[in-house]
mmCIF file of C-alpha atoms in Angstrom:
data_model
loop_
_atom_site.group_PDB
_atom_site.id
_atom_site.type_symbol
_atom_site.label_atom_id
_atom_site.label_comp_id
_atom_site.label_asym_id
_atom_site.label_seq_id
_atom_site.Cartn_x
_atom_site.Cartn_y
_atom_site.Cartn_z
ATOM 1 C CA MET A 261 28.135 21.792 7.597
ATOM 2 C CA SER A 262 24.731 20.313 8.149
ATOM 3 C CA SER A 263 23.501 19.597 11.638
ATOM 4 C CA HIS A 264 23.132 15.918 12.360
ATOM 5 C CA GLU A 265 21.377 15.646 15.670
ATOM 6 C CA THR A 266 20.621 12.223 17.005
ATOM 7 C CA SER A 267 17.263 13.048 18.537
ATOM 8 C CA ALA A 268 15.922 9.977 16.814
ATOM 9 C CA PRO A 269 12.357 8.726 16.994
ATOM 10 C CA SER A 270 13.655 5.255 16.050
ATOM 11 C CA GLU A 271 17.096 3.658 15.567
ATOM 12 C CA GLY A 272 19.439 5.910 13.688
ATOM 13 C CA VAL A 273 16.729 8.090 12.197
ATOM 14 C CA ARG A 274 17.541 11.780 12.371
ATOM 15 C CA SER A 275 15.135 14.575 11.681
ATOM 16 C CA LEU A 276 16.454 17.183 9.294
ATOM 17 C CA SER A 277 16.001 20.879 9.923
ATOM 18 C CA PRO A 278 13.921 22.690 7.273
ATOM 19 C CA GLU A 279 17.179 24.226 5.977
ATOM 20 C CA ASP A 280 18.820 20.807 5.633
ATOM 21 C CA ALA A 281 15.675 19.425 4.032
ATOM 22 C CA TRP A 282 15.619 22.186 1.389
ATOM 23 C CA GLU A 283 19.330 21.713 0.810
ATOM 24 C CA ARG A 284 18.820 18.045 0.020
ATOM 25 C CA ALA A 285 15.778 18.735 -2.140
ATOM 26 C CA ARG A 286 17.933 21.085 -4.228
ATOM 27 C CA THR A 287 20.296 18.242 -5.112
ATOM 28 C CA MET A 288 17.672 16.223 -6.971
ATOM 29 C CA VAL A 289 15.518 16.809 -10.046
ATOM 30 C CA VAL A 290 12.858 14.092 -9.955
ATOM 31 C CA GLY A 291 10.404 13.803 -7.071
ATOM 32 C CA ARG A 292 6.876 12.464 -6.650
ATOM 33 C CA ILE A 293 3.663 14.345 -6.076
ATOM 34 C CA ALA A 294 0.468 12.908 -4.587
ATOM 35 C CA PHE A 295 -2.968 14.439 -4.261
ATOM 36 C CA SER A 296 -6.560 13.405 -4.006
ATOM 37 C CA SER A 297 -8.783 14.077 -7.003
ATOM 38 C CA ASP A 298 -12.433 13.038 -7.027
ATOM 39 C CA GLU A 299 -11.833 10.787 -3.998
ATOM 40 C CA ARG A 300 -9.021 9.040 -5.851
ATOM 41 C CA LEU A 301 -5.376 9.244 -4.880
ATOM 42 C CA GLU A 302 -2.941 10.163 -7.634
ATOM 43 C CA LEU A 303 0.817 9.716 -7.398
ATOM 44 C CA PHE A 304 3.381 10.325 -10.112
ATOM 45 C CA PRO A 305 6.938 11.510 -10.704
ATOM 46 C CA ILE A 306 7.662 15.129 -11.605
ATOM 47 C CA ASN A 307 10.747 16.966 -12.701
ATOM 48 C CA TYR A 308 11.049 19.888 -10.312
ATOM 49 C CA LEU A 309 13.244 22.730 -9.176
ATOM 50 C CA VAL A 310 13.391 24.444 -5.806
ATOM 51 C CA ASP A 311 12.739 28.123 -6.587
ATOM 52 C CA ARG A 312 11.831 31.006 -4.265
ATOM 53 C CA GLY A 313 11.110 28.664 -1.395
ATOM 54 C CA THR A 314 8.652 26.645 -3.472
ATOM 55 C CA VAL A 315 8.739 23.458 -5.546
ATOM 56 C CA LEU A 316 8.388 24.587 -9.167
ATOM 57 C CA PHE A 317 7.360 22.204 -11.940
ATOM 58 C CA ARG A 318 5.709 22.160 -15.342
ATOM 59 C CA THR A 319 2.499 20.534 -16.374
ATOM 60 C CA ALA A 320 0.337 20.406 -19.462
ATOM 61 C CA PRO A 321 -2.915 22.306 -19.866
ATOM 62 C CA GLY A 322 -5.885 19.968 -19.756
ATOM 63 C CA THR A 323 -4.466 17.583 -17.202
ATOM 64 C CA LYS A 324 -6.169 16.706 -13.972
ATOM 65 C CA LEU A 325 -3.499 18.707 -12.222
ATOM 66 C CA ALA A 326 -3.955 21.832 -14.336
ATOM 67 C CA ALA A 327 -7.713 21.573 -13.988
ATOM 68 C CA SER A 328 -7.639 21.467 -10.229
ATOM 69 C CA LEU A 329 -5.303 24.324 -9.484
ATOM 70 C CA GLY A 330 -7.658 25.970 -7.030
ATOM 71 C CA ARG A 331 -5.230 25.649 -4.138
ATOM 72 C CA LEU A 332 -5.290 21.879 -4.326
ATOM 73 C CA GLN A 333 -3.524 20.361 -1.309
ATOM 74 C CA VAL A 334 -0.677 18.103 -2.360
ATOM 75 C CA VAL A 335 2.246 16.263 -0.865
ATOM 76 C CA PHE A 336 5.638 16.084 -2.542
ATOM 77 C CA GLU A 337 8.438 13.714 -1.684
ATOM 78 C CA VAL A 338 12.019 13.322 -2.844
ATOM 79 C CA ASP A 339 14.645 10.940 -1.556
ATOM 80 C CA GLY A 340 18.269 10.175 -2.139
ATOM 81 C CA TYR A 341 21.149 8.055 -1.032
ATOM 82 C CA GLU A 342 24.524 9.170 0.302
ATOM 83 C CA PRO A 343 26.979 6.367 -0.469
ATOM 84 C CA GLU A 344 29.807 7.740 1.685
ATOM 85 C CA LEU A 345 27.545 7.585 4.762
ATOM 86 C CA ASN A 346 25.480 4.584 3.650
ATOM 87 C CA GLU A 347 22.494 6.682 4.554
ATOM 88 C CA ALA A 348 19.340 7.615 2.751
ATOM 89 C CA TRP A 349 17.197 10.681 3.232
ATOM 90 C CA SER A 350 13.628 11.569 2.442
ATOM 91 C CA VAL A 351 12.164 15.049 2.302
ATOM 92 C CA VAL A 352 8.406 15.673 2.337
ATOM 93 C CA VAL A 353 6.701 18.958 1.467
ATOM 94 C CA HIS A 354 3.050 19.538 2.272
ATOM 95 C CA GLY A 355 1.513 22.478 0.508
ATOM 96 C CA ALA A 356 -0.931 23.931 -1.958
ATOM 97 C CA LEU A 357 -0.645 24.236 -5.718
ATOM 98 C CA GLU A 358 -0.437 27.697 -7.190
ATOM 99 C CA PRO A 359 -0.233 28.424 -10.914
ATOM 100 C CA VAL A 360 2.449 30.852 -12.084
ATOM 101 C CA LEU A 361 0.388 33.510 -13.855
ATOM 102 C CA ASP A 362 2.490 36.661 -13.570
ATOM 103 C CA THR A 363 4.206 37.343 -16.919
ATOM 104 C CA ALA A 364 7.540 38.410 -15.431
ATOM 105 C CA GLU A 365 7.587 35.284 -13.282
ATOM 106 C CA ILE A 366 6.824 33.110 -16.299
ATOM 107 C CA VAL A 367 9.656 34.700 -18.274
ATOM 108 C CA GLU A 368 11.986 33.998 -15.390
ATOM 109 C CA ALA A 369 10.681 30.453 -14.966
ATOM 110 C CA VAL A 370 11.287 29.716 -18.656
ATOM 111 C CA SER A 371 14.961 30.587 -18.154
ATOM 112 C CA LEU A 372 15.366 28.134 -15.283
ATOM 113 C CA PRO A 373 16.945 24.746 -15.982
ATOM 114 C CA LEU A 374 13.601 23.065 -15.600
ATOM 115 C CA PHE A 375 12.633 20.738 -18.416
ATOM 116 C CA PRO A 376 9.687 18.462 -18.224
ATOM 117 C CA TRP A 377 11.103 15.026 -17.510
ATOM 118 C CA GLN A 378 8.641 13.634 -19.993
ATOM 119 C CA SER A 379 9.031 15.309 -23.371
ATOM 120 C CA GLY A 380 5.990 17.033 -24.841
ATOM 121 C CA GLU A 381 4.174 20.282 -24.360
ATOM 122 C CA LYS A 382 4.035 21.243 -20.702
ATOM 123 C CA ALA A 383 3.725 24.970 -20.927
ATOM 124 C CA PHE A 384 2.129 25.553 -17.568
ATOM 125 C CA PHE A 385 4.291 26.410 -14.556
ATOM 126 C CA VAL A 386 2.993 25.457 -11.148
ATOM 127 C CA ARG A 387 4.396 25.945 -7.666
ATOM 128 C CA ILE A 388 3.872 23.896 -4.566
ATOM 129 C CA VAL A 389 3.707 26.603 -1.909
ATOM 130 C CA PRO A 390 4.801 24.798 1.226
ATOM 131 C CA SER A 391 2.911 24.817 4.486
ATOM 132 C CA GLN A 392 5.397 22.333 5.981
ATOM 133 C CA ILE A 393 8.682 20.694 5.067
ATOM 134 C CA THR A 394 10.044 17.722 6.964
ATOM 135 C CA GLY A 395 13.055 15.555 6.365
ATOM 136 C CA ARG A 396 14.713 12.546 7.848
ATOM 137 C CA GLN A 397 17.964 10.747 7.257
ATOM 138 C CA PHE A 398 18.663 7.173 8.249
ATOM 139 C CA PRO A 399 21.120 4.306 7.827
ATOM 140 C CA VAL A 400 20.233 1.914 5.039
ATOM 141 C CA ALA A 401 19.783 -1.685 6.064
ATOM 142 C CA ASP A 402 21.191 -3.101 2.838
ATOM 143 C CA PRO A 403 22.696 -0.545 0.461
ATOM 144 C CA SER A 404 22.454 -2.898 -2.513
ATOM 145 C CA HIS A 405 18.718 -2.365 -2.269
ATOM 146 C CA TRP A 406 19.159 1.249 -3.063
ATOM 147 C CA VAL A 407 21.928 1.213 -5.607
ATOM 148 C CA SER A 408 21.220 -1.913 -7.616
ATOM 149 C CA GLN A 409 18.216 -3.546 -9.114
ATOM 150 C CA PHE A 410 16.573 -6.531 -7.572
ATOM 151 C CA THR A 411 17.480 -9.613 -9.555
ATOM 152 C CA GLY A 412 14.678 -11.864 -8.452
ATOM 153 C CA VAL A 413 16.965 -14.374 -6.764
ATOM 154 C CA ARG A 414 15.424 -15.640 -3.568
ATOM 155 C CA ARG A 415 17.637 -16.406 -0.639
ATOM 156 C CA ALA A 416 17.750 -19.869 0.831
ATOM 157 C CA GLN A 417 15.321 -20.484 3.678
ATOM 158 C CA SER A 418 16.552 -19.349 7.078
ATOM 159 C CA GLU A 419 20.227 -18.882 6.116
ATOM 160 C CA MET B 10 10.032 -9.465 -25.171
ATOM 161 C CA SER B 11 7.828 -6.725 -23.898
ATOM 162 C CA SER B 12 5.130 -5.236 -26.076
ATOM 163 C CA HIS B 13 5.738 -1.624 -26.950
ATOM 164 C CA GLU B 14 2.582 -0.336 -28.585
ATOM 165 C CA THR B 15 2.473 3.262 -29.642
ATOM 166 C CA SER B 16 -1.148 3.934 -28.767
ATOM 167 C CA ALA B 17 -0.004 7.119 -27.080
ATOM 168 C CA PRO B 18 -2.211 9.610 -25.282
ATOM 169 C CA SER B 19 0.522 12.270 -25.730
ATOM 170 C CA GLU B 20 3.854 12.464 -27.537
ATOM 171 C CA GLY B 21 5.814 9.283 -27.179
ATOM 172 C CA VAL B 22 3.946 8.105 -24.084
ATOM 173 C CA ARG B 23 3.024 4.441 -24.223
ATOM 174 C CA SER B 24 0.691 2.689 -21.849
ATOM 175 C CA LEU B 25 2.064 -0.515 -20.419
ATOM 176 C CA SER B 26 -0.018 -3.652 -20.138
ATOM 177 C CA PRO B 27 -0.573 -4.884 -16.576
ATOM 178 C CA GLU B 28 1.912 -7.694 -17.315
ATOM 179 C CA ASP B 29 4.566 -5.226 -18.478
ATOM 180 C CA ALA B 30 3.837 -2.976 -15.506
ATOM 181 C CA TRP B 31 4.343 -5.833 -13.024
ATOM 182 C CA GLU B 32 7.489 -6.886 -14.875
ATOM 183 C CA ARG B 33 8.993 -3.424 -14.430
ATOM 184 C CA ALA B 34 7.877 -3.196 -10.798
ATOM 185 C CA ARG B 35 9.774 -6.438 -10.147
ATOM 186 C CA THR B 36 13.040 -4.832 -11.251
ATOM 187 C CA MET B 37 13.059 -2.234 -8.467
ATOM 188 C CA VAL B 38 13.176 -2.375 -4.683
ATOM 189 C CA VAL B 39 12.266 1.125 -3.502
ATOM 190 C CA GLY B 40 8.920 2.702 -4.339
ATOM 191 C CA ARG B 41 6.683 5.294 -2.716
ATOM 192 C CA ILE B 42 3.361 4.872 -0.996
ATOM 193 C CA ALA B 43 0.748 7.586 -0.449
ATOM 194 C CA PHE B 44 -2.452 7.526 1.552
ATOM 195 C CA SER B 45 -4.737 9.851 3.372
ATOM 196 C CA SER B 46 -4.772 9.694 7.159
ATOM 197 C CA ASP B 47 -6.941 12.019 9.227
ATOM 198 C CA GLU B 48 -7.482 14.254 6.188
ATOM 199 C CA ARG B 49 -3.731 14.547 5.732
ATOM 200 C CA LEU B 50 -1.813 13.113 2.792
ATOM 201 C CA GLU B 51 1.196 10.981 3.624
ATOM 202 C CA LEU B 52 3.878 10.006 1.125
ATOM 203 C CA PHE B 53 7.092 8.124 1.799
ATOM 204 C CA PRO B 54 9.505 5.612 0.309
ATOM 205 C CA ILE B 55 9.198 1.915 1.055
ATOM 206 C CA ASN B 56 11.340 -1.077 0.295
ATOM 207 C CA TYR B 57 9.016 -3.551 -1.380
ATOM 208 C CA LEU B 58 8.802 -6.834 -3.215
ATOM 209 C CA VAL B 59 6.243 -8.029 -5.717
ATOM 210 C CA ASP B 60 4.870 -11.250 -4.223
ATOM 211 C CA ARG B 61 1.737 -13.243 -5.116
ATOM 212 C CA GLY B 62 0.406 -10.430 -7.262
ATOM 213 C CA THR B 63 0.673 -7.939 -4.407
ATOM 214 C CA VAL B 64 3.190 -5.335 -3.255
ATOM 215 C CA LEU B 65 4.689 -6.704 -0.039
ATOM 216 C CA PHE B 66 6.517 -4.496 2.451
ATOM 217 C CA ARG B 67 7.427 -4.279 6.106
ATOM 218 C CA THR B 68 6.401 -1.710 8.615
ATOM 219 C CA ALA B 69 6.768 -1.171 12.321
ATOM 220 C CA PRO B 70 4.013 -1.718 14.868
ATOM 221 C CA GLY B 71 2.748 1.568 16.222
ATOM 222 C CA THR B 72 3.097 3.531 13.018
ATOM 223 C CA LYS B 73 0.257 5.383 11.386
ATOM 224 C CA LEU B 74 0.355 2.760 8.690
ATOM 225 C CA ALA B 75 0.140 -0.192 11.049
ATOM 226 C CA ALA B 76 -2.625 1.500 12.992
ATOM 227 C CA SER B 77 -4.800 2.031 9.968
ATOM 228 C CA LEU B 78 -4.679 -1.376 8.375
ATOM 229 C CA GLY B 79 -8.424 -1.662 8.065
ATOM 230 C CA ARG B 80 -8.333 -1.918 4.287
ATOM 231 C CA LEU B 81 -6.846 1.554 3.981
ATOM 232 C CA GLN B 82 -6.845 2.682 0.348
ATOM 233 C CA VAL B 83 -3.355 3.554 -0.831
ATOM 234 C CA VAL B 84 -1.498 4.326 -4.006
ATOM 235 C CA PHE B 85 1.961 2.995 -4.750
ATOM 236 C CA GLU B 86 4.336 4.236 -7.420
ATOM 237 C CA VAL B 87 7.695 3.082 -8.706
ATOM 238 C CA ASP B 88 9.669 4.463 -11.603
ATOM 239 C CA GLY B 89 12.865 3.710 -13.435
ATOM 240 C CA TYR B 90 15.041 4.723 -16.306
ATOM 241 C CA GLU B 91 16.186 2.596 -19.248
ATOM 242 C CA PRO B 92 19.441 4.129 -20.476
ATOM 243 C CA GLU B 93 19.624 2.103 -23.682
ATOM 244 C CA LEU B 94 16.234 3.501 -24.780
ATOM 245 C CA ASN B 95 16.577 6.889 -23.063
ATOM 246 C CA GLU B 96 13.143 6.207 -21.701
ATOM 247 C CA ALA B 97 11.637 6.306 -18.259
ATOM 248 C CA TRP B 98 8.681 4.371 -16.953
ATOM 249 C CA SER B 99 6.312 4.786 -14.067
ATOM 250 C CA VAL B 100 4.040 2.126 -12.607
ATOM 251 C CA VAL B 101 1.141 2.979 -10.297
ATOM 252 C CA VAL B 102 -0.775 0.494 -8.162
ATOM 253 C CA HIS B 103 -4.054 1.448 -6.517
ATOM 254 C CA GLY B 104 -5.177 -0.912 -3.809
ATOM 255 C CA ALA B 105 -5.970 -1.640 -0.218
ATOM 256 C CA LEU B 106 -3.626 -2.538 2.609
ATOM 257 C CA GLU B 107 -3.897 -5.984 4.099
ATOM 258 C CA PRO B 108 -1.796 -7.210 7.014
ATOM 259 C CA VAL B 109 -0.107 -10.603 6.667
ATOM 260 C CA LEU B 110 -1.499 -12.487 9.666
ATOM 261 C CA ASP B 111 -1.378 -16.123 8.591
ATOM 262 C CA THR B 112 1.581 -17.840 10.296
ATOM 263 C CA ALA B 113 2.631 -19.878 7.260
ATOM 264 C CA GLU B 114 2.554 -16.757 5.121
ATOM 265 C CA ILE B 115 4.661 -14.855 7.664
ATOM 266 C CA VAL B 116 7.222 -17.644 7.738
ATOM 267 C CA GLU B 117 7.402 -17.506 3.963
ATOM 268 C CA ALA B 118 7.573 -13.710 3.936
ATOM 269 C CA VAL B 119 10.501 -13.747 6.369
ATOM 270 C CA SER B 120 12.447 -15.864 3.880
ATOM 271 C CA LEU B 121 11.938 -13.390 1.051
ATOM 272 C CA PRO B 122 14.756 -10.985 0.212
ATOM 273 C CA LEU B 123 12.800 -8.110 1.682
ATOM 274 C CA PHE B 124 14.674 -5.989 4.151
ATOM 275 C CA PRO B 125 13.334 -2.755 5.471
ATOM 276 C CA TRP B 126 15.189 -0.036 3.605
ATOM 277 C CA GLN B 127 15.469 1.824 6.873
ATOM 278 C CA SER B 128 17.146 -0.282 9.514
ATOM 279 C CA GLY B 129 15.251 -0.878 12.737
ATOM 280 C CA GLU B 130 12.468 -3.117 13.881
ATOM 281 C CA LYS B 131 9.812 -3.497 11.202
ATOM 282 C CA ALA B 132 8.343 -6.832 12.060
ATOM 283 C CA PHE B 133 4.975 -6.337 10.477
ATOM 284 C CA PHE B 134 4.353 -7.556 6.915
ATOM 285 C CA VAL B 135 1.752 -5.735 4.871
ATOM 286 C CA ARG B 136 0.461 -6.254 1.352
ATOM 287 C CA ILE B 137 -0.998 -3.760 -1.055
ATOM 288 C CA VAL B 138 -3.737 -5.829 -2.685
ATOM 289 C CA PRO B 139 -4.175 -4.175 -6.074
ATOM 290 C CA SER B 140 -7.478 -3.042 -7.500
ATOM 291 C CA GLN B 141 -5.683 -1.516 -10.497
ATOM 292 C CA ILE B 142 -2.195 -1.364 -11.955
ATOM 293 C CA THR B 143 -1.251 1.110 -14.666
ATOM 294 C CA GLY B 144 2.050 1.880 -16.294
ATOM 295 C CA ARG B 145 3.466 4.203 -18.859
ATOM 296 C CA GLN B 146 6.785 4.558 -20.581
ATOM 297 C CA PHE B 147 8.025 7.704 -22.252
ATOM 298 C CA PRO B 148 11.085 9.344 -23.780
ATOM 299 C CA VAL B 149 13.049 11.493 -21.363
ATOM 300 C CA ALA B 150 13.457 15.142 -22.360
ATOM 301 C CA ASP B 151 16.915 15.439 -20.852
ATOM 302 C CA PRO B 152 18.443 12.234 -19.564
ATOM 303 C CA SER B 153 20.940 14.090 -17.371
ATOM 304 C CA HIS B 154 17.960 15.034 -15.232
ATOM 305 C CA TRP B 155 17.397 11.450 -14.403
ATOM 306 C CA VAL B 156 20.895 10.101 -14.062
ATOM 307 C CA SER B 157 22.792 12.984 -12.527
ATOM 308 C CA GLN B 158 22.192 15.419 -9.759
ATOM 309 C CA PHE B 159 21.209 18.987 -10.384
ATOM 310 C CA THR B 160 24.202 21.227 -9.843
ATOM 311 C CA GLY B 161 22.418 24.489 -9.262
ATOM 312 C CA VAL B 162 23.945 26.178 -12.304
ATOM 313 C CA ARG B 163 21.422 28.343 -14.060
ATOM 314 C CA ARG B 164 21.491 28.562 -17.827
ATOM 315 C CA ALA B 165 21.834 31.888 -19.627
ATOM 316 C CA GLN B 166 18.592 33.704 -20.363
ATOM 317 C CA SER B 167 16.713 32.812 -23.568
ATOM 318 C CA GLU B 168 18.820 29.950 -24.948
#
């Protein structure tokens, strides 16, 4: 059972405990990572796995990400929708990148069900070592916005 | 018909033209926005709409976002999956925030099918005015990673 306190900062929004936040993060496989590189913000999806209290993912040598592994500060976010509650959640991890360099750890990482979402050579394993994890869960105003695609139909003016 | 060039930087990755990137962004309703505030990276999901060549969304007065509307540089990302192609795409917009202050524009914005994903008072309309839009489309290594939830089952070693 997860704890669903109602100590809400705004209507219906509940903070998740770190344990609940990790639990939700474990249910998904694609999240987004953002970081600042040369004064420019980068943001893209990654296929990830929660492993050893970190967010583990693969990247390719030669990328901006691989090049800047010197404890680069990043933020990671994953969200999901719970149809039975008509609620969505969002989990955010702040932390620093750390390459997986230990051979035994690499062997173990290779055996994990972690494929790069994008096919191609992504031989490098990287962890986001968290300094903070936060999560919130909230009712969704219009669930069709989450589950279906926007069709481009505009509503009539004021009803 | 969308143009699918194969001028790929890495295996199977195709860059999307700005037109194709906008077209894909129009098919979704939830994206993620990242920005730097007081030296800290923020990243969270937003319900958005492509309108007048900008990314339009709602926010609440009093939030970090509303407080820092002075042309704050942000990055926005949205991604999707095309089952018939077994391909995913990701579109990234770099730009600056701009509050919608003109009364006529607000009246029009209110009539758009743009609800805050999270219920609650989010009376403030904001645009991301793009300086750049990029997109890429790529084959998905394992489609189950996109369409289904990770079950936590680990695969056998070396297979």
